[in-house]
Amino acid sequence: MNSIATRKAQIKNAIATDKIQPFIQPIVNINKKLVGFEVLARWIVSEHEIQLPLKFIPIIKDDQPLSESLTISLLQQLIKHFTVHQNKELFLSINIYSHSLTISVINLLTELNVFINIVIEILENDDISNANDFKII
C-alpha cells in the first residue's frame, strides 16, 4: 500500500472513531462581545498530539466520499454539542468543500441550524466545477 493510501486509511479510521473532532473558536465583535464560533477540525492522535487540518485535509480534498464522511462526522458531533448548548443568538461558521454539500450533509446542516445559526463558507482552495449551480445572494 502506498503512503497516500495508508494515510487515507488512517484518516478513515480517525473519522470512524471520532478522533477528528470539531473545536469551536469564539468570534467576538469590536466590543469583545461573543457573536459566534468558527469550527476547526482537529485530529486527536494521542493524549499529547493533535494534528492540524494541514496534515489531513489536503490528502482527502479530492476524495469526495472521504471528504463527505469527515463533514458528516463533524456535523454529527456538533449536533450532539449544540443540542445541549443551543443559542440562536450566535452563529457557527463551517468551512466546507462544495462537493461535500450532498443531501445528507445539507440535512445535517439543517438539523444543526435548529440549535445555532449556521454560516457555510466554501473553502478558498475549492475547485468548484459546478459554479453555475450556485447563486449569489
PDB file of N, CA and C in Angstrom, residues 16-75:
ATOM      1  N   ALA A  16     -13.972   7.415  11.656  1.00  0.00           N
ATOM      2  CA  ALA A  16     -14.893   6.396  12.182  1.00  0.00           C
ATOM      3  C   ALA A  16     -14.877   6.328  13.702  1.00  0.00           C
ATOM      4  N   THR A  17     -13.753   6.679  14.313  1.00  0.00           N
ATOM      5  CA  THR A  17     -13.615   6.599  15.771  1.00  0.00           C
ATOM      6  C   THR A  17     -13.717   7.965  16.450  1.00  0.00           C
ATOM      7  N   ASP A  18     -14.185   8.969  15.688  1.00  0.00           N
ATOM      8  CA  ASP A  18     -14.336  10.344  16.203  1.00  0.00           C
ATOM      9  C   ASP A  18     -13.033  10.912  16.765  1.00  0.00           C
ATOM     10  N   LYS A  19     -11.919  10.511  16.195  1.00  0.00           N
ATOM     11  CA  LYS A  19     -10.628  11.088  16.594  1.00  0.00           C
ATOM     12  C   LYS A  19     -10.414  12.444  15.927  1.00  0.00           C
ATOM     13  N   ILE A  20     -11.113  12.667  14.818  1.00  0.00           N
ATOM     14  CA  ILE A  20     -11.114  14.006  14.221  1.00  0.00           C
ATOM     15  C   ILE A  20     -12.356  14.699  14.758  1.00  0.00           C
ATOM     16  N   GLN A  21     -12.106  15.761  15.503  1.00  0.00           N
ATOM     17  CA  GLN A  21     -13.175  16.408  16.257  1.00  0.00           C
ATOM     18  C   GLN A  21     -13.296  17.882  15.902  1.00  0.00           C
ATOM     19  N   PRO A  22     -14.505  18.425  16.074  1.00  0.00           N
ATOM     20  CA  PRO A  22     -14.677  19.859  15.856  1.00  0.00           C
ATOM     21  C   PRO A  22     -14.285  20.637  17.116  1.00  0.00           C
ATOM     22  N   PHE A  23     -13.385  21.569  16.957  1.00  0.00           N
ATOM     23  CA  PHE A  23     -13.077  22.522  18.018  1.00  0.00           C
ATOM     24  C   PHE A  23     -13.791  23.808  17.611  1.00  0.00           C
ATOM     25  N   ILE A  24     -14.366  24.504  18.567  1.00  0.00           N
ATOM     26  CA  ILE A  24     -15.056  25.739  18.213  1.00  0.00           C
ATOM     27  C   ILE A  24     -14.287  26.935  18.761  1.00  0.00           C
ATOM     28  N   GLN A  25     -13.913  27.803  17.828  1.00  0.00           N
ATOM     29  CA  GLN A  25     -13.157  29.006  18.171  1.00  0.00           C
ATOM     30  C   GLN A  25     -14.123  30.172  18.286  1.00  0.00           C
ATOM     31  N   PRO A  26     -14.109  30.866  19.419  1.00  0.00           N
ATOM     32  CA  PRO A  26     -15.029  32.003  19.590  1.00  0.00           C
ATOM     33  C   PRO A  26     -14.714  33.136  18.616  1.00  0.00           C
ATOM     34  N   ILE A  27     -15.752  33.827  18.183  1.00  0.00           N
ATOM     35  CA  ILE A  27     -15.621  35.025  17.357  1.00  0.00           C
ATOM     36  C   ILE A  27     -16.304  36.153  18.133  1.00  0.00           C
ATOM     37  N   VAL A  28     -15.575  37.249  18.330  1.00  0.00           N
ATOM     38  CA  VAL A  28     -16.118  38.389  19.079  1.00  0.00           C
ATOM     39  C   VAL A  28     -16.186  39.604  18.160  1.00  0.00           C
ATOM     40  N   ASN A  29     -17.087  40.524  18.508  1.00  0.00           N
ATOM     41  CA  ASN A  29     -17.189  41.749  17.724  1.00  0.00           C
ATOM     42  C   ASN A  29     -16.220  42.796  18.281  1.00  0.00           C
ATOM     43  N   ILE A  30     -16.296  44.001  17.752  1.00  0.00           N
ATOM     44  CA  ILE A  30     -15.377  45.069  18.151  1.00  0.00           C
ATOM     45  C   ILE A  30     -15.487  45.406  19.640  1.00  0.00           C
ATOM     46  N   ASN A  31     -16.662  45.142  20.233  1.00  0.00           N
ATOM     47  CA  ASN A  31     -16.874  45.399  21.663  1.00  0.00           C
ATOM     48  C   ASN A  31     -16.523  44.196  22.532  1.00  0.00           C
ATOM     49  N   LYS A  32     -15.888  43.198  21.923  1.00  0.00           N
ATOM     50  CA  LYS A  32     -15.473  41.969  22.607  1.00  0.00           C
ATOM     51  C   LYS A  32     -16.654  41.139  23.104  1.00  0.00           C
ATOM     52  N   LYS A  33     -17.790  41.306  22.420  1.00  0.00           N
ATOM     53  CA  LYS A  33     -18.979  40.503  22.732  1.00  0.00           C
ATOM     54  C   LYS A  33     -18.965  39.258  21.842  1.00  0.00           C
ATOM     55  N   LEU A  34     -19.225  38.108  22.431  1.00  0.00           N
ATOM     56  CA  LEU A  34     -19.279  36.871  21.675  1.00  0.00           C
ATOM     57  C   LEU A  34     -20.437  36.931  20.683  1.00  0.00           C
ATOM     58  N   VAL A  35     -20.132  36.697  19.386  1.00  0.00           N
ATOM     59  CA  VAL A  35     -21.175  36.729  18.360  1.00  0.00           C
ATOM     60  C   VAL A  35     -21.307  35.384  17.635  1.00  0.00           C
ATOM     61  N   GLY A  36     -20.298  34.545  17.778  1.00  0.00           N
ATOM     62  CA  GLY A  36     -20.370  33.256  17.099  1.00  0.00           C
ATOM     63  C   GLY A  36     -19.111  32.439  17.290  1.00  0.00           C
ATOM     64  N   PHE A  37     -19.020  31.406  16.464  1.00  0.00           N
ATOM     65  CA  PHE A  37     -17.893  30.482  16.529  1.00  0.00           C
ATOM     66  C   PHE A  37     -17.498  30.062  15.121  1.00  0.00           C
ATOM     67  N   GLU A  38     -16.243  29.655  14.977  1.00  0.00           N
ATOM     68  CA  GLU A  38     -15.798  29.001  13.752  1.00  0.00           C
ATOM     69  C   GLU A  38     -15.396  27.585  14.110  1.00  0.00           C
ATOM     70  N   VAL A  39     -15.794  26.630  13.272  1.00  0.00           N
ATOM     71  CA  VAL A  39     -15.448  25.230  13.501  1.00  0.00           C
ATOM     72  C   VAL A  39     -14.056  24.966  12.949  1.00  0.00           C
ATOM     73  N   LEU A  40     -13.218  24.361  13.789  1.00  0.00           N
ATOM     74  CA  LEU A  40     -11.870  23.967  13.395  1.00  0.00           C
ATOM     75  C   LEU A  40     -11.740  22.466  13.607  1.00  0.00           C
ATOM     76  N   ALA A  41     -11.391  21.732  12.569  1.00  0.00           N
ATOM     77  CA  ALA A  41     -11.220  20.285  12.698  1.00  0.00           C
ATOM     78  C   ALA A  41      -9.825  19.991  13.253  1.00  0.00           C
ATOM     79  N   ARG A  42      -9.778  19.109  14.235  1.00  0.00           N
ATOM     80  CA  ARG A  42      -8.511  18.700  14.840  1.00  0.00           C
ATOM     81  C   ARG A  42      -8.497  17.185  14.990  1.00  0.00           C
ATOM     82  N   TRP A  43      -7.346  16.577  14.677  1.00  0.00           N
ATOM     83  CA  TRP A  43      -7.182  15.131  14.780  1.00  0.00           C
ATOM     84  C   TRP A  43      -6.470  14.829  16.084  1.00  0.00           C
ATOM     85  N   ILE A  44      -7.176  14.190  17.003  1.00  0.00           N
ATOM     86  CA  ILE A  44      -6.593  13.807  18.292  1.00  0.00           C
ATOM     87  C   ILE A  44      -5.852  12.482  18.078  1.00  0.00           C
ATOM     88  N   VAL A  45      -4.550  12.568  17.871  1.00  0.00           N
ATOM     89  CA  VAL A  45      -3.730  11.390  17.594  1.00  0.00           C
ATOM     90  C   VAL A  45      -3.435  10.644  18.888  1.00  0.00           C
ATOM     91  N   SER A  46      -3.139  11.401  19.930  1.00  0.00           N
ATOM     92  CA  SER A  46      -2.874  10.817  21.244  1.00  0.00           C
ATOM     93  C   SER A  46      -3.146  11.888  22.291  1.00  0.00           C
ATOM     94  N   GLU A  47      -2.935  11.519  23.530  1.00  0.00           N
ATOM     95  CA  GLU A  47      -3.146  12.482  24.626  1.00  0.00           C
ATOM     96  C   GLU A  47      -2.240  13.701  24.486  1.00  0.00           C
ATOM     97  N   HIS A  48      -1.110  13.523  23.810  1.00  0.00           N
ATOM     98  CA  HIS A  48      -0.123  14.601  23.703  1.00  0.00           C
ATOM     99  C   HIS A  48       0.094  15.100  22.277  1.00  0.00           C
ATOM    100  N   GLU A  49      -0.738  14.635  21.332  1.00  0.00           N
ATOM    101  CA  GLU A  49      -0.553  15.058  19.942  1.00  0.00           C
ATOM    102  C   GLU A  49      -1.890  15.341  19.276  1.00  0.00           C
ATOM    103  N   ILE A  50      -1.997  16.549  18.751  1.00  0.00           N
ATOM    104  CA  ILE A  50      -3.160  16.973  17.976  1.00  0.00           C
ATOM    105  C   ILE A  50      -2.654  17.450  16.628  1.00  0.00           C
ATOM    106  N   GLN A  51      -3.218  16.917  15.547  1.00  0.00           N
ATOM    107  CA  GLN A  51      -2.808  17.330  14.204  1.00  0.00           C
ATOM    108  C   GLN A  51      -3.770  18.371  13.654  1.00  0.00           C
ATOM    109  N   LEU A  52      -3.186  19.397  13.057  1.00  0.00           N
ATOM    110  CA  LEU A  52      -3.956  20.450  12.413  1.00  0.00           C
ATOM    111  C   LEU A  52      -4.453  19.961  11.057  1.00  0.00           C
ATOM    112  N   PRO A  53      -5.475  20.605  10.501  1.00  0.00           N
ATOM    113  CA  PRO A  53      -6.050  20.179   9.221  1.00  0.00           C
ATOM    114  C   PRO A  53      -5.042  20.130   8.067  1.00  0.00           C
ATOM    115  N   LEU A  54      -4.004  20.934   8.137  1.00  0.00           N
ATOM    116  CA  LEU A  54      -2.984  20.946   7.095  1.00  0.00           C
ATOM    117  C   LEU A  54      -2.364  19.556   6.897  1.00  0.00           C
ATOM    118  N   LYS A  55      -2.432  18.718   7.923  1.00  0.00           N
ATOM    119  CA  LYS A  55      -1.856  17.376   7.858  1.00  0.00           C
ATOM    120  C   LYS A  55      -2.796  16.358   7.220  1.00  0.00           C
ATOM    121  N   PHE A  56      -4.111  16.638   7.179  1.00  0.00           N
ATOM    122  CA  PHE A  56      -5.027  15.631   6.645  1.00  0.00           C
ATOM    123  C   PHE A  56      -6.010  16.140   5.587  1.00  0.00           C
ATOM    124  N   ILE A  57      -6.377  17.390   5.611  1.00  0.00           N
ATOM    125  CA  ILE A  57      -7.346  17.894   4.629  1.00  0.00           C
ATOM    126  C   ILE A  57      -6.810  17.808   3.189  1.00  0.00           C
ATOM    127  N   PRO A  58      -5.559  18.209   2.919  1.00  0.00           N
ATOM    128  CA  PRO A  58      -5.072  18.100   1.534  1.00  0.00           C
ATOM    129  C   PRO A  58      -5.113  16.671   0.985  1.00  0.00           C
ATOM    130  N   ILE A  59      -4.980  15.693   1.852  1.00  0.00           N
ATOM    131  CA  ILE A  59      -4.988  14.293   1.423  1.00  0.00           C
ATOM    132  C   ILE A  59      -6.383  13.854   0.983  1.00  0.00           C
ATOM    133  N   ILE A  60      -7.419  14.401   1.630  1.00  0.00           N
ATOM    134  CA  ILE A  60      -8.790  13.967   1.304  1.00  0.00           C
ATOM    135  C   ILE A  60      -9.555  14.975   0.460  1.00  0.00           C
ATOM    136  N   LYS A  61      -8.939  16.103   0.159  1.00  0.00           N
ATOM    137  CA  LYS A  61      -9.622  17.177  -0.574  1.00  0.00           C
ATOM    138  C   LYS A  61     -10.329  16.682  -1.831  1.00  0.00           C
ATOM    139  N   ASP A  62      -9.657  15.871  -2.629  1.00  0.00           N
ATOM    140  CA  ASP A  62     -10.225  15.417  -3.896  1.00  0.00           C
ATOM    141  C   ASP A  62     -10.905  14.053  -3.797  1.00  0.00           C
ATOM    142  N   ASP A  63     -11.020  13.538  -2.591  1.00  0.00           N
ATOM    143  CA  ASP A  63     -11.691  12.252  -2.361  1.00  0.00           C
ATOM    144  C   ASP A  63     -13.078  12.550  -1.809  1.00  0.00           C
ATOM    145  N   GLN A  64     -14.059  12.713  -2.700  1.00  0.00           N
ATOM    146  CA  GLN A  64     -15.392  13.155  -2.295  1.00  0.00           C
ATOM    147  C   GLN A  64     -15.999  12.278  -1.206  1.00  0.00           C
ATOM    148  N   PRO A  65     -15.991  10.941  -1.318  1.00  0.00           N
ATOM    149  CA  PRO A  65     -16.601  10.135  -0.246  1.00  0.00           C
ATOM    150  C   PRO A  65     -15.924  10.324   1.112  1.00  0.00           C
ATOM    151  N   LEU A  66     -14.608  10.425   1.118  1.00  0.00           N
ATOM    152  CA  LEU A  66     -13.894  10.603   2.386  1.00  0.00           C
ATOM    153  C   LEU A  66     -14.118  12.004   2.948  1.00  0.00           C
ATOM    154  N   SER A  67     -14.101  12.990   2.081  1.00  0.00           N
ATOM    155  CA  SER A  67     -14.370  14.367   2.495  1.00  0.00           C
ATOM    156  C   SER A  67     -15.788  14.498   3.063  1.00  0.00           C
ATOM    157  N   GLU A  68     -16.746  13.877   2.386  1.00  0.00           N
ATOM    158  CA  GLU A  68     -18.126  13.895   2.874  1.00  0.00           C
ATOM    159  C   GLU A  68     -18.238  13.166   4.212  1.00  0.00           C
ATOM    160  N   SER A  69     -17.541  12.061   4.347  1.00  0.00           N
ATOM    161  CA  SER A  69     -17.554  11.298   5.594  1.00  0.00           C
ATOM    162  C   SER A  69     -17.040  12.143   6.760  1.00  0.00           C
ATOM    163  N   LEU A  70     -15.964  12.894   6.519  1.00  0.00           N
ATOM    164  CA  LEU A  70     -15.433  13.782   7.559  1.00  0.00           C
ATOM    165  C   LEU A  70     -16.460  14.859   7.904  1.00  0.00           C
ATOM    166  N   THR A  71     -17.061  15.457   6.898  1.00  0.00           N
ATOM    167  CA  THR A  71     -18.057  16.507   7.129  1.00  0.00           C
ATOM    168  C   THR A  71     -19.234  15.975   7.941  1.00  0.00           C
ATOM    169  N   ILE A  72     -19.728  14.802   7.578  1.00  0.00           N
ATOM    170  CA  ILE A  72     -20.850  14.197   8.308  1.00  0.00           C
ATOM    171  C   ILE A  72     -20.464  13.921   9.755  1.00  0.00           C
ATOM    172  N   SER A  73     -19.285  13.380   9.975  1.00  0.00           N
ATOM    173  CA  SER A  73     -18.824  13.089  11.335  1.00  0.00           C
ATOM    174  C   SER A  73     -18.754  14.359  12.182  1.00  0.00           C
ATOM    175  N   LEU A  74     -18.154  15.403  11.628  1.00  0.00           N
ATOM    176  CA  LEU A  74     -18.042  16.663  12.368  1.00  0.00           C
ATOM    177  C   LEU A  74     -19.419  17.254  12.668  1.00  0.00           C
ATOM    178  N   LEU A  75     -20.319  17.209  11.684  1.00  0.00           N
ATOM    179  CA  LEU A  75     -21.668  17.744  11.898  1.00  0.00           C
ATOM    180  C   LEU A  75     -22.425  16.954  12.960  1.00  0.00           C
TER     181      LEU A  75
END
